[in-house]
CSV table of C-alpha atoms in Angstrom, one decimal:
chain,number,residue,atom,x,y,z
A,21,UNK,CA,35.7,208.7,54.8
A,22,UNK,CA,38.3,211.1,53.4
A,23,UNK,CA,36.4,213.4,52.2
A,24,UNK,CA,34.1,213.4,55.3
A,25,UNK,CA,36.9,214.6,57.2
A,26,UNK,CA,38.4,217.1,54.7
A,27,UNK,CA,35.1,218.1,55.4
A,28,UNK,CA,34.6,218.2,59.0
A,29,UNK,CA,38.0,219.9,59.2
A,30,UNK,CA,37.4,222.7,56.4
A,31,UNK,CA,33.9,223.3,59.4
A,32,UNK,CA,36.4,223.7,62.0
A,33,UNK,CA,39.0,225.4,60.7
A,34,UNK,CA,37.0,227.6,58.0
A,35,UNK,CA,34.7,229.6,60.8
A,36,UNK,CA,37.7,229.8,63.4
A,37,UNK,CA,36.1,227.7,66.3
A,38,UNK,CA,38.9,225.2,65.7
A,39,UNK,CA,41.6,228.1,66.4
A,40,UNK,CA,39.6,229.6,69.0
A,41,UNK,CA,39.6,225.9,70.8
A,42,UNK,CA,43.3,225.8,70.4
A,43,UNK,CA,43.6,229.5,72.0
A,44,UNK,CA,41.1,228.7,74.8
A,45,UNK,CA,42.9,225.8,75.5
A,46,UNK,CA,46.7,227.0,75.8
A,47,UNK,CA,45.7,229.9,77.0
A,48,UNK,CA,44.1,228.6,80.1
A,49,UNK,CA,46.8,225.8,80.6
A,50,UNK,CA,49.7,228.4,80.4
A,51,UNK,CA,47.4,230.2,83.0
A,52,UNK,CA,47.2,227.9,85.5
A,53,UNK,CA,50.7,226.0,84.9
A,54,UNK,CA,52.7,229.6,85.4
A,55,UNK,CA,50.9,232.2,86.5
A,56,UNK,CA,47.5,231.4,88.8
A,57,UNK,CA,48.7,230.1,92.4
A,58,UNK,CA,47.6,227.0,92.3
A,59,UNK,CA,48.7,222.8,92.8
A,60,UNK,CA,49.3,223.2,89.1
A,61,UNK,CA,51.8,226.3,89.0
A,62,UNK,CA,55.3,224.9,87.9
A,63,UNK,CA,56.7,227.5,90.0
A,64,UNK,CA,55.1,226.9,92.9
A,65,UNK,CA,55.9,223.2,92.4
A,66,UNK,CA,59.6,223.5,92.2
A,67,UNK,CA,60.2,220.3,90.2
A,68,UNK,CA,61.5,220.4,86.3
A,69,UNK,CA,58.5,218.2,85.0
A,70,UNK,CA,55.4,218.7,83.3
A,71,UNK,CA,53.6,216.5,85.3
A,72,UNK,CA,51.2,219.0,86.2
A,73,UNK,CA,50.2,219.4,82.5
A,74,UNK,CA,49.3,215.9,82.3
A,75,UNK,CA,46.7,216.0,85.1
A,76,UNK,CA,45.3,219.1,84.3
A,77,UNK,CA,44.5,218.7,80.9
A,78,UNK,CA,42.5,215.3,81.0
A,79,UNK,CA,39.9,218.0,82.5
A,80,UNK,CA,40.1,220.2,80.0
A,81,UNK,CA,39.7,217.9,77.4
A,82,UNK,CA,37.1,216.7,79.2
A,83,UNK,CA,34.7,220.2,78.4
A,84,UNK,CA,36.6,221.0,75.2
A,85,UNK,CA,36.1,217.3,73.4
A,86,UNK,CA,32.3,217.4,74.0
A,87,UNK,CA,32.0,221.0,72.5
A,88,UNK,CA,34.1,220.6,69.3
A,89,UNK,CA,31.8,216.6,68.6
A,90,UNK,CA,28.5,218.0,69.3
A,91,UNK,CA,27.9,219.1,65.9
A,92,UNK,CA,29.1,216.4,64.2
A,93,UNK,CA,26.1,214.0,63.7
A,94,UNK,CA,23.3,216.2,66.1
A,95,UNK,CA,23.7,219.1,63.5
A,96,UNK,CA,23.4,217.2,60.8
A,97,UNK,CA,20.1,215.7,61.7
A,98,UNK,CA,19.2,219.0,62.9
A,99,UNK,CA,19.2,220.5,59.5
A,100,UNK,CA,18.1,217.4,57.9
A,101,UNK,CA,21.8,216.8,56.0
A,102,UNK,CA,21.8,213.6,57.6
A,103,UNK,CA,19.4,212.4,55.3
A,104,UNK,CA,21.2,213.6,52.5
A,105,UNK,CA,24.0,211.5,53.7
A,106,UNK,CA,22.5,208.9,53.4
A,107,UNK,CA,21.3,208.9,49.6
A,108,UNK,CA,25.4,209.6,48.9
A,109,UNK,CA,28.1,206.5,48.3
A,110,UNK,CA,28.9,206.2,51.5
A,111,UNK,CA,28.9,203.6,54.2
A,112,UNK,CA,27.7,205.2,57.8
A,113,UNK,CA,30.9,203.8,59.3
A,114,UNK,CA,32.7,206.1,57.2
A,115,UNK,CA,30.5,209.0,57.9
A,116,UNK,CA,31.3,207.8,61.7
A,117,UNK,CA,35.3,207.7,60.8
A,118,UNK,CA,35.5,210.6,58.8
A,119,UNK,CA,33.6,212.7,61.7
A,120,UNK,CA,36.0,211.3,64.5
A,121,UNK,CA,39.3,211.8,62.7
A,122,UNK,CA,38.5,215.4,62.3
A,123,UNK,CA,37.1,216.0,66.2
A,124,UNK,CA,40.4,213.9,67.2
A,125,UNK,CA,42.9,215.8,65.0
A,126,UNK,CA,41.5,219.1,66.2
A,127,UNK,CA,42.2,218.0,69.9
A,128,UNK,CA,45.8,216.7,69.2
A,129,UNK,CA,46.7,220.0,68.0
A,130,UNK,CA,45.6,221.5,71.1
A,131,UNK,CA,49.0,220.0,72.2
A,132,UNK,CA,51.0,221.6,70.0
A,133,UNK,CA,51.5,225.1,71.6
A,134,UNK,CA,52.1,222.5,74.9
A,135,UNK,CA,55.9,222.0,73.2
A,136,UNK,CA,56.8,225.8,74.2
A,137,UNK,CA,56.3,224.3,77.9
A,138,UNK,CA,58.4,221.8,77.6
A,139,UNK,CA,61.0,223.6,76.3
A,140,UNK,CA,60.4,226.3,79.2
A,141,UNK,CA,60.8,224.0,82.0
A,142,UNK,CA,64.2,222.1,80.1
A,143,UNK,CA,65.8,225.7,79.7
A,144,UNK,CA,64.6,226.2,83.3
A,145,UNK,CA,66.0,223.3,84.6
A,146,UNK,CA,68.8,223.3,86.8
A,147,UNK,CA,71.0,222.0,85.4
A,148,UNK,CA,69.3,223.1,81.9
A,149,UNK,CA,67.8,219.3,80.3
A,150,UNK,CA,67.0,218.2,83.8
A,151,UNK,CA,63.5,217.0,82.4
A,152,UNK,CA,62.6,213.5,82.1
A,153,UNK,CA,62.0,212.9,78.8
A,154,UNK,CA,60.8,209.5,78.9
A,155,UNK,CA,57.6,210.2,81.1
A,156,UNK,CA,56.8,213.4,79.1
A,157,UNK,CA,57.1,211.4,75.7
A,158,UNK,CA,54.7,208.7,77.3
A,159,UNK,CA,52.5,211.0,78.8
A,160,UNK,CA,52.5,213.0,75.3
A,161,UNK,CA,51.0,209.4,74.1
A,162,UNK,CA,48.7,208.6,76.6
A,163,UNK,CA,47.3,212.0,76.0
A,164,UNK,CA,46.4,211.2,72.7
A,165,UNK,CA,45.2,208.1,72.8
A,166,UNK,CA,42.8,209.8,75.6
A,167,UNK,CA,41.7,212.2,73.8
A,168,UNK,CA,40.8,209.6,70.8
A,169,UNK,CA,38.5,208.0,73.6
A,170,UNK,CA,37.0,211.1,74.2
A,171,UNK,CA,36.5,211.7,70.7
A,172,UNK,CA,34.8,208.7,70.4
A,173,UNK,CA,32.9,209.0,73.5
A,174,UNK,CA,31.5,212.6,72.0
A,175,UNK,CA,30.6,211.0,68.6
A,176,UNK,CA,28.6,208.9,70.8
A,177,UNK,CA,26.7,211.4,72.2
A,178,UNK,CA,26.1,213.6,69.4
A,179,UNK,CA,24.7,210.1,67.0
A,180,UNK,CA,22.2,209.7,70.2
A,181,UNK,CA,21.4,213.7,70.6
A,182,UNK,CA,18.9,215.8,68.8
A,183,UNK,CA,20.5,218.5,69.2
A,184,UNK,CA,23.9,220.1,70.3
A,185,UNK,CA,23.4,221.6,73.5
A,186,UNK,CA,22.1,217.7,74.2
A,187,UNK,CA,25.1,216.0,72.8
A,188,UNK,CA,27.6,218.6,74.7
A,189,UNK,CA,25.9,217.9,78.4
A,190,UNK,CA,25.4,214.0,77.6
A,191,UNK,CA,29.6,213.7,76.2
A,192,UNK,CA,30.9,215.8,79.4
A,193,UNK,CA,28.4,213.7,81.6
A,194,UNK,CA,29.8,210.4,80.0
A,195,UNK,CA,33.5,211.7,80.0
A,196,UNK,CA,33.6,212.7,83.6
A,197,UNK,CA,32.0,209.3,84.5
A,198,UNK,CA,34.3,207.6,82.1
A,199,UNK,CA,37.6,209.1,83.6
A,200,UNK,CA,36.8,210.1,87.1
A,201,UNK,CA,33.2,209.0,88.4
A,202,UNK,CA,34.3,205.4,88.0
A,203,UNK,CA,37.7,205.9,89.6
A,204,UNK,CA,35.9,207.6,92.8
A,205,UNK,CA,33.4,205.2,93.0
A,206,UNK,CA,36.3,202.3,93.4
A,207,UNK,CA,38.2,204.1,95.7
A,208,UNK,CA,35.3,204.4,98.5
A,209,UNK,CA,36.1,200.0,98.9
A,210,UNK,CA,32.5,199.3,98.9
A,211,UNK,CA,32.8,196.1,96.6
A,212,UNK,CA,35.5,194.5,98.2
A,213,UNK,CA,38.0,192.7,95.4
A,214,UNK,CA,35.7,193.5,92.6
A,215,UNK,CA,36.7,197.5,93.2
A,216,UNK,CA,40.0,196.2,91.4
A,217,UNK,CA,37.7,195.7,88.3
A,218,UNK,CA,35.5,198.3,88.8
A,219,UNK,CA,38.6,200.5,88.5
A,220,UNK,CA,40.2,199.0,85.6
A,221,UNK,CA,37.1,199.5,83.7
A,222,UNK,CA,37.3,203.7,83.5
A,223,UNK,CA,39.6,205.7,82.1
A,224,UNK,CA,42.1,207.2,84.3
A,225,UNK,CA,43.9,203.9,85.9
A,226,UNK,CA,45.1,203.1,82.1
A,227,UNK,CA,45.9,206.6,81.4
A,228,UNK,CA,47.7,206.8,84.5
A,229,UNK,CA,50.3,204.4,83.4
A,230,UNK,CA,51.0,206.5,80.5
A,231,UNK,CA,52.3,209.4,82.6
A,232,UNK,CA,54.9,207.2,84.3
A,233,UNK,CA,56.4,206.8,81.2
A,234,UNK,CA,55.1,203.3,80.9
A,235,UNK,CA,53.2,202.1,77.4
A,236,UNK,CA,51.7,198.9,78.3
A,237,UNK,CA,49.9,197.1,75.7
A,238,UNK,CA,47.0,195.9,77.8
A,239,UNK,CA,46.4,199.9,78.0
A,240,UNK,CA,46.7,200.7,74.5
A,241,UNK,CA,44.1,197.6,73.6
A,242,UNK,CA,42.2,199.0,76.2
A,243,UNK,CA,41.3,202.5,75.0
A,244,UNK,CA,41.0,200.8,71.3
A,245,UNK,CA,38.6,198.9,72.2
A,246,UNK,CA,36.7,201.6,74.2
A,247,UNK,CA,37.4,203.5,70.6
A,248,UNK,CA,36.0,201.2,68.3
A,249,UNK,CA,33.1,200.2,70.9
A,250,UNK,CA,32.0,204.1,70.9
A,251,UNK,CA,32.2,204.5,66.9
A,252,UNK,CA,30.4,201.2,66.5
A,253,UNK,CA,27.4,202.2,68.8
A,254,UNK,CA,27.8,205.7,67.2
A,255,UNK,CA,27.4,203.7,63.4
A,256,UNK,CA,24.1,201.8,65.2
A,257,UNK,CA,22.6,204.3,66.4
A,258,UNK,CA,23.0,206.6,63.0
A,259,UNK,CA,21.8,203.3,61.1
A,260,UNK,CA,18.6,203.4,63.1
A,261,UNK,CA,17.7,206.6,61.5
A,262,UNK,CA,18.3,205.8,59.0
């Protein structure tokens, strides 16, 4: 599985779309959280938090997860490595693993060049350090944990794709269902009590928590159980082409 994702990573980092997907990303969150008039614009909010960070980048992830998983298993059946995979000493979980480590390291240092805004808004701050650091430190978690569910999710769709283009629609479809469609589905009360269910079972409720600075346990078990259930149907499906 190591050497899977020294792999996957040396893919991603050797032909620059990893670095481009780290620019892309903080450049169009630094765009939006200072400088495009918008509900996300720090500014414009007048508060010293980077609340607005949190709920903004759950979308972008949404797009930006999708497009660096694609490739990870639809590519290699594509070009017929897959195979080749295969005849090597290696279990298909581990082909699974290795792949998802890499997609879900690559997104977690999308958050890096995120620190600089925290810092902004604490030198900002009036009186400077009037942040609260608690909710940004759980919201910093519940981030990554989300992203590890979209990895998943992706992996998911590129095992079931042919091809990329495929596994990039079919990992933003599932995604958007996953973390919004769900949550707007409960909201219209057409199930009665069950909509408390129905609402449990997507993504944002239990990421939600995260950016009140809570880390409940019943969330974390949650999206690692959403985790392993994705890399497991993932290993499934890549055994039945096996």
């Amino acid at each position: 599985m190591i050497a899977i994702f020294k792999k996957e990573l040396w893919n991603f980092f050797g032909n620059w779309s990893a670095w481009i997907i780290i620019g892309a990303f903080s450049v169009i969150s630094a765009l939006f959280l200072f400088f495009f008039e918008n509900d996300f614009n720090i500014f414009d909010i007048g508060s010293a938090t980077l609340q607005s960070f949190f709920v903004l980048s759950p979308w972008l992830f949404m797009f930006i997860i999708p497009a660096i998983s694609m490739r990870t298993l639809a590519e290699e059946q594509q070009s017929g490595t897959l195979f080749w995979l295969f005849s090597q000493p290696v279990k298909i979980t581990e082909i699974v693993g290795g792949k998802f480590l890499s997609v879900w390291l690559v997104g977690v240092l999308c958050l890096l060049p995120s620190l600089v805004y925290y810092y902004t808004v604490y030198v900002l701050g009036v009186p400077e350090g009037n942040i609260d650091g608690s909710m940004t430190f759980g919201s910093y978690i519940g981030l990554i944990i989300l992203i590890a569910a979209f990895s998943a999710v992706g992996i998911l769709a590129s095992s079931l794709s042919p091809n990329q283009i495929t596994a990039y629609l079919l990992g933003v479809f599932i995604c958007f269902i996953s973390y919004f469609g769900i949550e707007q589905l409960a909201s219209y009360k057409l199930l009665g009590s069950a909509d408390y269910i129905l609402q449990n079972i997507g993504f944002y409720q239990h990421f939600l928590a995260f950016t009140r600075g809570q880390i409940d346990t019943r969330d974390v078990f949650y999206f690692l159980f959403v985790i392993f259930l994705g890399l497991g149907l993932a290993s499934w499906f890549v055994w039945k082409k096996k």
